[in-house]
Short mmCIF file of C-alpha atoms in Angstrom, two decimals:
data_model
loop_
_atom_site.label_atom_id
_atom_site.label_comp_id
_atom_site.label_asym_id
_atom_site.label_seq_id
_atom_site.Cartn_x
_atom_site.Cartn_y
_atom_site.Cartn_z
CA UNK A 98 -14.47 -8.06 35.91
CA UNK A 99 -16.94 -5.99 33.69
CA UNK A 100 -18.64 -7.12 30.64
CA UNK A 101 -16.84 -4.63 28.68
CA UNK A 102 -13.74 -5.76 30.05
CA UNK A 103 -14.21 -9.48 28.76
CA UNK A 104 -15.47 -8.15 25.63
CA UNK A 105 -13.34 -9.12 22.25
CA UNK A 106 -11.32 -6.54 21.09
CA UNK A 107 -11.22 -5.86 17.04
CA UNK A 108 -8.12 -4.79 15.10
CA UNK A 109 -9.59 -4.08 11.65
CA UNK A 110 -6.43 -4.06 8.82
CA UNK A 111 -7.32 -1.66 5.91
CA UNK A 112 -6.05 -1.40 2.31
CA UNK A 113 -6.28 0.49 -0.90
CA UNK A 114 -8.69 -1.37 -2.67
CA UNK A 115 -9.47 -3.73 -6.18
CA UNK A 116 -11.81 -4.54 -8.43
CA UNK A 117 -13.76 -7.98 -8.14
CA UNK A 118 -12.88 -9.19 -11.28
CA UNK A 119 -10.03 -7.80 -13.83
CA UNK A 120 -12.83 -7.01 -16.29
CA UNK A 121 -13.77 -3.75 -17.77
CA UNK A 122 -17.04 -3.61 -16.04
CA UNK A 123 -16.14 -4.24 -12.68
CA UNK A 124 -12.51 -2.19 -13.10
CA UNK A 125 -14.34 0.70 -14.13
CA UNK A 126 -17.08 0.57 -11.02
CA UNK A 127 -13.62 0.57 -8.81
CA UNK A 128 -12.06 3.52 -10.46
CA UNK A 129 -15.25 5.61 -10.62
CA UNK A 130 -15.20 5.37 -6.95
CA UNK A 131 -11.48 5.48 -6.23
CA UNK A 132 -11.03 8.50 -8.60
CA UNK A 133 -13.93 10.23 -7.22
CA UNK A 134 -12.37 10.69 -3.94
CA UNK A 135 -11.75 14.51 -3.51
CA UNK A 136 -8.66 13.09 -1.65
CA UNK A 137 -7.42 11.59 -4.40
CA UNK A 138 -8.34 13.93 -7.26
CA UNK A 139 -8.15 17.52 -5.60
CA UNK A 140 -9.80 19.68 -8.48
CA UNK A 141 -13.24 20.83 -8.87
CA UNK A 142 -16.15 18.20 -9.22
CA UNK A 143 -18.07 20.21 -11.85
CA UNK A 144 -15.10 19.82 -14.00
CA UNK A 145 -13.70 16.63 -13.11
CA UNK A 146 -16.69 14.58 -12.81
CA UNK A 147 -17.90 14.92 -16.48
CA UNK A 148 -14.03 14.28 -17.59
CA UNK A 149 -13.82 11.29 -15.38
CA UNK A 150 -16.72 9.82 -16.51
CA UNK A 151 -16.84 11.04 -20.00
CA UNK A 152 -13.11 10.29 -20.86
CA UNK A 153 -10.92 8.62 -17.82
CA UNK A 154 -13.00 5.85 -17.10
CA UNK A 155 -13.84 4.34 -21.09
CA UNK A 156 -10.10 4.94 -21.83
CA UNK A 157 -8.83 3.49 -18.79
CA UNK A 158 -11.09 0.60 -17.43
CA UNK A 159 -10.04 -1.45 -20.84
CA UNK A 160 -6.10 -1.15 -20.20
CA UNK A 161 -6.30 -1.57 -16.85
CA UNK A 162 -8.60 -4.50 -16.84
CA UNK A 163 -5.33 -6.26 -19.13
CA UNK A 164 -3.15 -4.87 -16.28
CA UNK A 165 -4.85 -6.73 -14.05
CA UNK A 166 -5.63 -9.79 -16.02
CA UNK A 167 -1.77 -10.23 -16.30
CA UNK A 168 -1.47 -9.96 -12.41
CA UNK A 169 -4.70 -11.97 -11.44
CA UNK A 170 -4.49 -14.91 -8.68
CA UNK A 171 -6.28 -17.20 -10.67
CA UNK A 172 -6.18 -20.15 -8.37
CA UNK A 173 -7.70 -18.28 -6.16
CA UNK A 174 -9.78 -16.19 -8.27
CA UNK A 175 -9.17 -13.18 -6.70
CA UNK A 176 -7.09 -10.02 -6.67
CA UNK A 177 -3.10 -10.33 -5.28
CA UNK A 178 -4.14 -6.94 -3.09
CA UNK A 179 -6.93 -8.84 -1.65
CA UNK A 180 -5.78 -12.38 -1.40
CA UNK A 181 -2.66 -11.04 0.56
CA UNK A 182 -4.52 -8.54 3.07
CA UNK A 183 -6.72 -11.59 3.68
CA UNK A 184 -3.86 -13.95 4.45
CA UNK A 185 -2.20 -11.12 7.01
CA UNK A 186 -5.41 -10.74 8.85
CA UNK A 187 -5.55 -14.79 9.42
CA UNK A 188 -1.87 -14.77 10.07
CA UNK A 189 -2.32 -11.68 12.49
CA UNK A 190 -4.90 -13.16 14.10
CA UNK A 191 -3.42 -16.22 14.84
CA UNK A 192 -0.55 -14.58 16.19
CA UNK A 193 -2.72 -12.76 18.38
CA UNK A 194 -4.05 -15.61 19.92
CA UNK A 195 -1.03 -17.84 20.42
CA UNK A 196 0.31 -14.81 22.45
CA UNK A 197 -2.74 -14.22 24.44
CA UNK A 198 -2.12 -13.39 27.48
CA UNK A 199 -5.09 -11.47 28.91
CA UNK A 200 -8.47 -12.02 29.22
CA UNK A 201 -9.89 -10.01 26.33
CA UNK A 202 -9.75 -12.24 23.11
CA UNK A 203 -8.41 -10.19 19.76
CA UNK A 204 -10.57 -10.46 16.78
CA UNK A 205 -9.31 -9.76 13.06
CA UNK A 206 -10.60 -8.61 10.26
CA UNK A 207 -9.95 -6.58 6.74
CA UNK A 208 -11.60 -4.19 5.07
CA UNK A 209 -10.81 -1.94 1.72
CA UNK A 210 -11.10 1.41 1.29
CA UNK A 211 -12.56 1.38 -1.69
CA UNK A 212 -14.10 -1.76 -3.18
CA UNK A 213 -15.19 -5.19 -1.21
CA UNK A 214 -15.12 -6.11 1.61
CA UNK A 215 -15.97 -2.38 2.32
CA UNK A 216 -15.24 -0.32 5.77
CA UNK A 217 -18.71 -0.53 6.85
CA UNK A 218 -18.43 -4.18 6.52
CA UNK A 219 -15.76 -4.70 8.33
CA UNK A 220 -16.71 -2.33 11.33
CA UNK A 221 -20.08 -3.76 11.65
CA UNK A 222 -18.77 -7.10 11.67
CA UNK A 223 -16.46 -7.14 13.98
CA UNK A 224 -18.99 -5.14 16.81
CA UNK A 225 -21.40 -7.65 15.42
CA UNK A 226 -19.04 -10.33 17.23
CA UNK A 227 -19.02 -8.27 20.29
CA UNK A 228 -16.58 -5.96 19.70
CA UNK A 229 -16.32 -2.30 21.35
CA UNK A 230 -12.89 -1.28 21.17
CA UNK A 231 -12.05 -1.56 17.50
CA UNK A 232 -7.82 -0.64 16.46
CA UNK A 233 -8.11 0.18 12.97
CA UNK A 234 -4.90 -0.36 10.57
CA UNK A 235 -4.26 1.43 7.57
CA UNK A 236 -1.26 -0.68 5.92
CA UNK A 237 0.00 2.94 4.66
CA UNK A 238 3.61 2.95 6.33
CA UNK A 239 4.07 6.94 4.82
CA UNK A 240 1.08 9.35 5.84
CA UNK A 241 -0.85 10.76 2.87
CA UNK A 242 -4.08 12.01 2.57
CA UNK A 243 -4.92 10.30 -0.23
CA UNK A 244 -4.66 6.82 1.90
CA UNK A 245 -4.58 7.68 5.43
CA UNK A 246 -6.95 10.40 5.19
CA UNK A 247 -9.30 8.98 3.40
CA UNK A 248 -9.57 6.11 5.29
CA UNK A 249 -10.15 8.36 8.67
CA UNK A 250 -12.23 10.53 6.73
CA UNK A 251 -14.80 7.08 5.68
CA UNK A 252 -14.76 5.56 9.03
CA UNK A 253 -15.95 9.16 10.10
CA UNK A 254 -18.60 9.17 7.95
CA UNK A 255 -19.61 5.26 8.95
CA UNK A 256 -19.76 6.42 12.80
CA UNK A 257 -22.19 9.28 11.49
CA UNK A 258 -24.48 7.18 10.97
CA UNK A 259 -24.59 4.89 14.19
CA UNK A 260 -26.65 5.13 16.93
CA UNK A 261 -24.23 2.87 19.04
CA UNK A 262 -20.16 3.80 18.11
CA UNK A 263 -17.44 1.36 19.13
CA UNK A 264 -14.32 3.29 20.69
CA UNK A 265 -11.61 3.49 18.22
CA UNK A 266 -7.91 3.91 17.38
CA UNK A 267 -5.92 4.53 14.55
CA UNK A 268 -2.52 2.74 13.75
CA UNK A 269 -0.02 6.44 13.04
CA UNK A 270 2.21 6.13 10.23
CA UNK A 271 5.18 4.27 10.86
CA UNK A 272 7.56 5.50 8.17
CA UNK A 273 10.55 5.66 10.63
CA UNK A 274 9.62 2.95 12.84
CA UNK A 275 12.51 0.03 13.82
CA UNK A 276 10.43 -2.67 13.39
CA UNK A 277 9.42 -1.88 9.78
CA UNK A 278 12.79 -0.73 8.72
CA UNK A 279 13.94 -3.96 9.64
CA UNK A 280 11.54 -5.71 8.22
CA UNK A 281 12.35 -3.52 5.08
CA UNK A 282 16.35 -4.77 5.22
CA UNK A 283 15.87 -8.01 6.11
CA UNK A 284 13.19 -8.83 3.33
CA UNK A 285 16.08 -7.18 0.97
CA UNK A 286 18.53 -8.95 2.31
CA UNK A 287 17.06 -12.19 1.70
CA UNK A 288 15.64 -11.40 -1.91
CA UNK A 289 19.09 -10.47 -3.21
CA UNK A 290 20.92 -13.35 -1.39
CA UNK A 291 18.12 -15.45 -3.48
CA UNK A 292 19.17 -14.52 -6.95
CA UNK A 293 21.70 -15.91 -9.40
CA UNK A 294 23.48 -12.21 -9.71
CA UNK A 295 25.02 -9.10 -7.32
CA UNK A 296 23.23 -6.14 -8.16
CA UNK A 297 24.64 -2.99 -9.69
CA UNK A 298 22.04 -0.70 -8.24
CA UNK A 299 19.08 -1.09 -6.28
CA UNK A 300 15.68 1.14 -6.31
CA UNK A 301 13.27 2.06 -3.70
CA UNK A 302 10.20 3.04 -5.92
CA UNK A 303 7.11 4.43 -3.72
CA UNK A 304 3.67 5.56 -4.86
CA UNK A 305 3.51 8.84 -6.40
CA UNK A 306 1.61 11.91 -5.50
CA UNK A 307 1.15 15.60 -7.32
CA UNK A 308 3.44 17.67 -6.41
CA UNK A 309 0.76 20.21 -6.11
CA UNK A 310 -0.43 18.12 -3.44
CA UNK A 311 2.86 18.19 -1.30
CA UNK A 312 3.57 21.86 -2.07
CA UNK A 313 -0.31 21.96 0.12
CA UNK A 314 1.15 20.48 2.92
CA UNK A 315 1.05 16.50 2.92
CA UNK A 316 4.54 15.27 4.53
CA UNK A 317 4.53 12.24 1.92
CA UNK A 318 7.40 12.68 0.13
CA UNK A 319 9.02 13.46 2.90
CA UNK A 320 8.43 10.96 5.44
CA UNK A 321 9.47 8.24 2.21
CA UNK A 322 12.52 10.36 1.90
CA UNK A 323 12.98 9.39 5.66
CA UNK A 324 12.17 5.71 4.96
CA UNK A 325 14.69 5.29 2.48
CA UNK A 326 17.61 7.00 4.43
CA UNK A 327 16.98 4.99 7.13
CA UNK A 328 16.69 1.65 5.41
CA UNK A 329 20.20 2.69 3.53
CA UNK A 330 21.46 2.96 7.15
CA UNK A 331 20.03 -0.32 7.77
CA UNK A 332 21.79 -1.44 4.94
CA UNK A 333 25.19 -0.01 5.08
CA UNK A 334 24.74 1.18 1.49
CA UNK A 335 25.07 4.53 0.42
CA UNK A 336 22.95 6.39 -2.14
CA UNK A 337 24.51 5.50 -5.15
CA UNK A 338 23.83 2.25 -4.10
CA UNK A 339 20.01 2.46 -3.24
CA UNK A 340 18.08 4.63 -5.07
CA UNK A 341 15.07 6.57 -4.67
CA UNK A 342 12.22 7.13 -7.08
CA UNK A 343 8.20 7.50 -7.38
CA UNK A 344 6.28 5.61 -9.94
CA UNK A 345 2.64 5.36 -10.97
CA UNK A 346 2.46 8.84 -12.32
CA UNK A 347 -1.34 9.68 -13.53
CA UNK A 348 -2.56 12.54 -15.49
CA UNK A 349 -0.78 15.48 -17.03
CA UNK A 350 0.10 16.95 -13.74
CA UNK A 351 3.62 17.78 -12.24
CA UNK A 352 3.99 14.66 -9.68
CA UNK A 353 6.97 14.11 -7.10
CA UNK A 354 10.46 13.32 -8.62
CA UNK A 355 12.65 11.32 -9.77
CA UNK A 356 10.19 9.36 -11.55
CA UNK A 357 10.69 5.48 -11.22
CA UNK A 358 10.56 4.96 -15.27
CA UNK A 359 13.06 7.84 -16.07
CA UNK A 360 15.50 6.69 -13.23
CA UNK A 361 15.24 3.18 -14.43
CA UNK A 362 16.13 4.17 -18.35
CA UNK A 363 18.72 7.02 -17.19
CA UNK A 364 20.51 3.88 -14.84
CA UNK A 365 20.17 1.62 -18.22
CA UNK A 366 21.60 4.06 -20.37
CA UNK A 367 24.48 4.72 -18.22
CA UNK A 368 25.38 0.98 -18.15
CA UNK A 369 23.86 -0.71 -15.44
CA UNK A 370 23.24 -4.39 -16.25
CA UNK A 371 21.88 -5.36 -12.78
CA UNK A 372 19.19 -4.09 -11.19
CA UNK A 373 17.26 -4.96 -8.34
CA UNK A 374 13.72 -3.12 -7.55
CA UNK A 375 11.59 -3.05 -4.07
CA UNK A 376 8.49 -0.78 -3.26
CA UNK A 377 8.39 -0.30 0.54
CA UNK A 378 5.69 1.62 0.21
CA UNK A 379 2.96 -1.18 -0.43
CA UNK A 380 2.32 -3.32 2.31
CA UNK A 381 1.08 -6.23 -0.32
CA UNK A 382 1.86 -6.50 -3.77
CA UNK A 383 -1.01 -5.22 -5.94
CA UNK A 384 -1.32 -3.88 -9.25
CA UNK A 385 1.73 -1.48 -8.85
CA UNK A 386 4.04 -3.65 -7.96
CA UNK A 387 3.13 -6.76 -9.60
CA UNK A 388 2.71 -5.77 -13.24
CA UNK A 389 3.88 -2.12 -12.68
CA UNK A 390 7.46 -2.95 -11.49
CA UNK A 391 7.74 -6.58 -12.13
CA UNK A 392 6.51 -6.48 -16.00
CA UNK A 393 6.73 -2.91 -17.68
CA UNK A 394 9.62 -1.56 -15.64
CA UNK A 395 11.71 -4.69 -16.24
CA UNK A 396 10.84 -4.80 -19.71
CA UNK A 397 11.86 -0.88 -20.48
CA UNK A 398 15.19 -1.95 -18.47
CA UNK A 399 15.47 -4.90 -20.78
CA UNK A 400 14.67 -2.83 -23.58
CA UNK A 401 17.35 0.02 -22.76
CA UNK A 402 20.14 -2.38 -22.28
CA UNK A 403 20.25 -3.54 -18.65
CA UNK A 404 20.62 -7.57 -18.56
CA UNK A 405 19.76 -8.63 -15.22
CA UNK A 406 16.32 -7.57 -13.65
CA UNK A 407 14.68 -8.22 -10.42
CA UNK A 408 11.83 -7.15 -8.03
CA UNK A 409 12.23 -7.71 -4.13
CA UNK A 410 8.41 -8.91 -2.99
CA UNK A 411 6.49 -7.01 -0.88
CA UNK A 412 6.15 -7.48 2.94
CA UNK A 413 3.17 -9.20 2.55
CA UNK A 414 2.42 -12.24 5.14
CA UNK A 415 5.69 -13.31 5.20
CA UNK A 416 7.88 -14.19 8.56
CA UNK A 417 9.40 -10.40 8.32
CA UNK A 418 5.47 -8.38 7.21
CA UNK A 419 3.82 -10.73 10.19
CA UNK A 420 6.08 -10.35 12.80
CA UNK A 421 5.52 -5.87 11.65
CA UNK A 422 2.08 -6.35 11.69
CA UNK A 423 2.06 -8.49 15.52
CA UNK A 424 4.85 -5.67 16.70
CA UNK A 425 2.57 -2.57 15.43
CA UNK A 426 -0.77 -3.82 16.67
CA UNK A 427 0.61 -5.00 20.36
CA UNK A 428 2.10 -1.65 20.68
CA UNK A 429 -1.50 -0.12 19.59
CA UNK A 430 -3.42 -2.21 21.74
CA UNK A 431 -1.99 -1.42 25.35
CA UNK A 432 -3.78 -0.81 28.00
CA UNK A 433 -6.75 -2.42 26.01
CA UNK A 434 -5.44 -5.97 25.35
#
């Protein structure tokens, strides 16, 4: 047996990102980085730089810094985005070595793609523990550039600047994938068998993304469109039944349709007291989900008519996200683990 063979192996799970504290200061060093991603915001620099800084970020660290205020794990004293990805990297890890079976010990770790702990920490970490095959996991289920991409794009530009490069692998979308359609249906199941009404309707609400940006090429929309038809087969419901929509709309621009907030108001206006919400999108609840879904969607429901309001959880590192994440990174890891 070689060293390299006995060598750790690293399986590095990667997120969106937070700020450190839901303050306008350290909201607003998040954003300027997040929205300065020519991923994310595809138009010019010498045009959107001075409105980003001269008019996003004053306008919009101050309301989201409430947003995330509302949301904020205070026991903790931390972010729900980051608190969760941390707890799925312990509980992956754990799995990973209560089903060891070779001789090449699995290490885990997170990282964020924007934010702390960064991709460069997490990298160097893990090969600073002796690993040189790293698996890295973007917990982006549906492929866009704006997460997937970006993600490739900054390990890229980490391994630029090594001397000595670990051998990698990426973790491919897994949009249509059993094991997280499953996962998907039985983490609905349970949450509507959990609450004191039946459901009229229930919503799938993803991420949204200009529509300029699909018309370009990115298979986003439709790999979610694939996500949902499959979890409605999972389901045995039909499309009246479970809904589709995108929410977190940003800017001016044309983004992908129906939009989550119109859907919701158009449902309550047409008499639907019970509603039921999930976002398969997100891996962990976050910002979106949390006070995006579960506070100012349920209040315009609320506030349209609709009686009964309710938002499935997240995945997370729950029985149904853990056994995804142990399924996903066993497959990934063969022939190296």
């Amino acid at each position: 047996m070689t060293p390299f063979d006995a060598a750790p192996i690293g399986v590095l799970l990667v997120n969106l990102g937070t700020p450190d504290a839901p303050e306008p200061q350290a909201v607003r060093r998040y954003l300027a980085e997040f929205l300065s991603d020519p991923r994310v915001v595809e138009l010019p620099k010498l045009f959107w730089a001075p409105a980003l800084h001269g008019i996003v970020l004053p306008l919009r660290a101050q309301k989201s810094a409430q947003a995330y205020a509302a949301i904020w794990n205070k026991e903790l004293n931390d972010s729900p985005l980051r608190a969760i990805t941390r707890a799925q990297a312990e509980g992956l890890a754990e799995r990973m070595r209560s089903g060891a079976s070779g001789a090449s010990p699995v290490l885990v770790d997170f990282a964020m793609r924007y934010g702390a702990p960064s991709l460069q920490a997490g990298l160097t970490g893990l090969m600073s523990r002796g690993c040189e095959r790293i698996l890295i996991m973007p917990l982006y289920p549906q492929y866009a550039a704006a997460t997937t991409a970006t993600a490739f794009d900054a390990v890229a530009r980490i391994l630029g600047g090594m001397r000595r490069q670990p051998t990698l692998r990426f973790l491919p979308p897994y949009f249509d994938d059993p094991a997280y359609i499953d996962a998907l249906a039985s983490s609905l199941r349970a949450g509507v068998a959990a609450l004191d009404f039946e459901p009229e309707v229930m919503l799938a609400s993803f991420h949204g993304l200009p529509r300029s940006q699909v018309d370009a090429g990115d298979p986003y929309k439709a790999q979610c469109e694939a996500s949902w038809r499959l979890l409605r087969e999972a389901m045995g419901v039909s499309e009246r039944q479970l809904r589709l929509s995108f929410q977190s709309r940003f800017g001016r621009a044309k983004w992908i349709e129906p939009y989550t907030t119109e859907v919701v108001k158009a449902l309550a206006r047409e008499g639907v007291k019970r509603l039921v919400v999930m976002t398969p999108g997100f891996s962990a609840d976050c910002l979106e989900t949390l006070e995006e879904i579960g506070l100012e969607l349920r209040d315009e429901f609320l506030q349209e008519g609709g009686e009964k309001f309710a938002r499935i959880t997240c995945l997370n590192d729950g029985e149904e996200g853990m056994r995804l994440l142990e399924t996903l990174a066993r497959r990934e890891l063969q022939g190296w683990a």
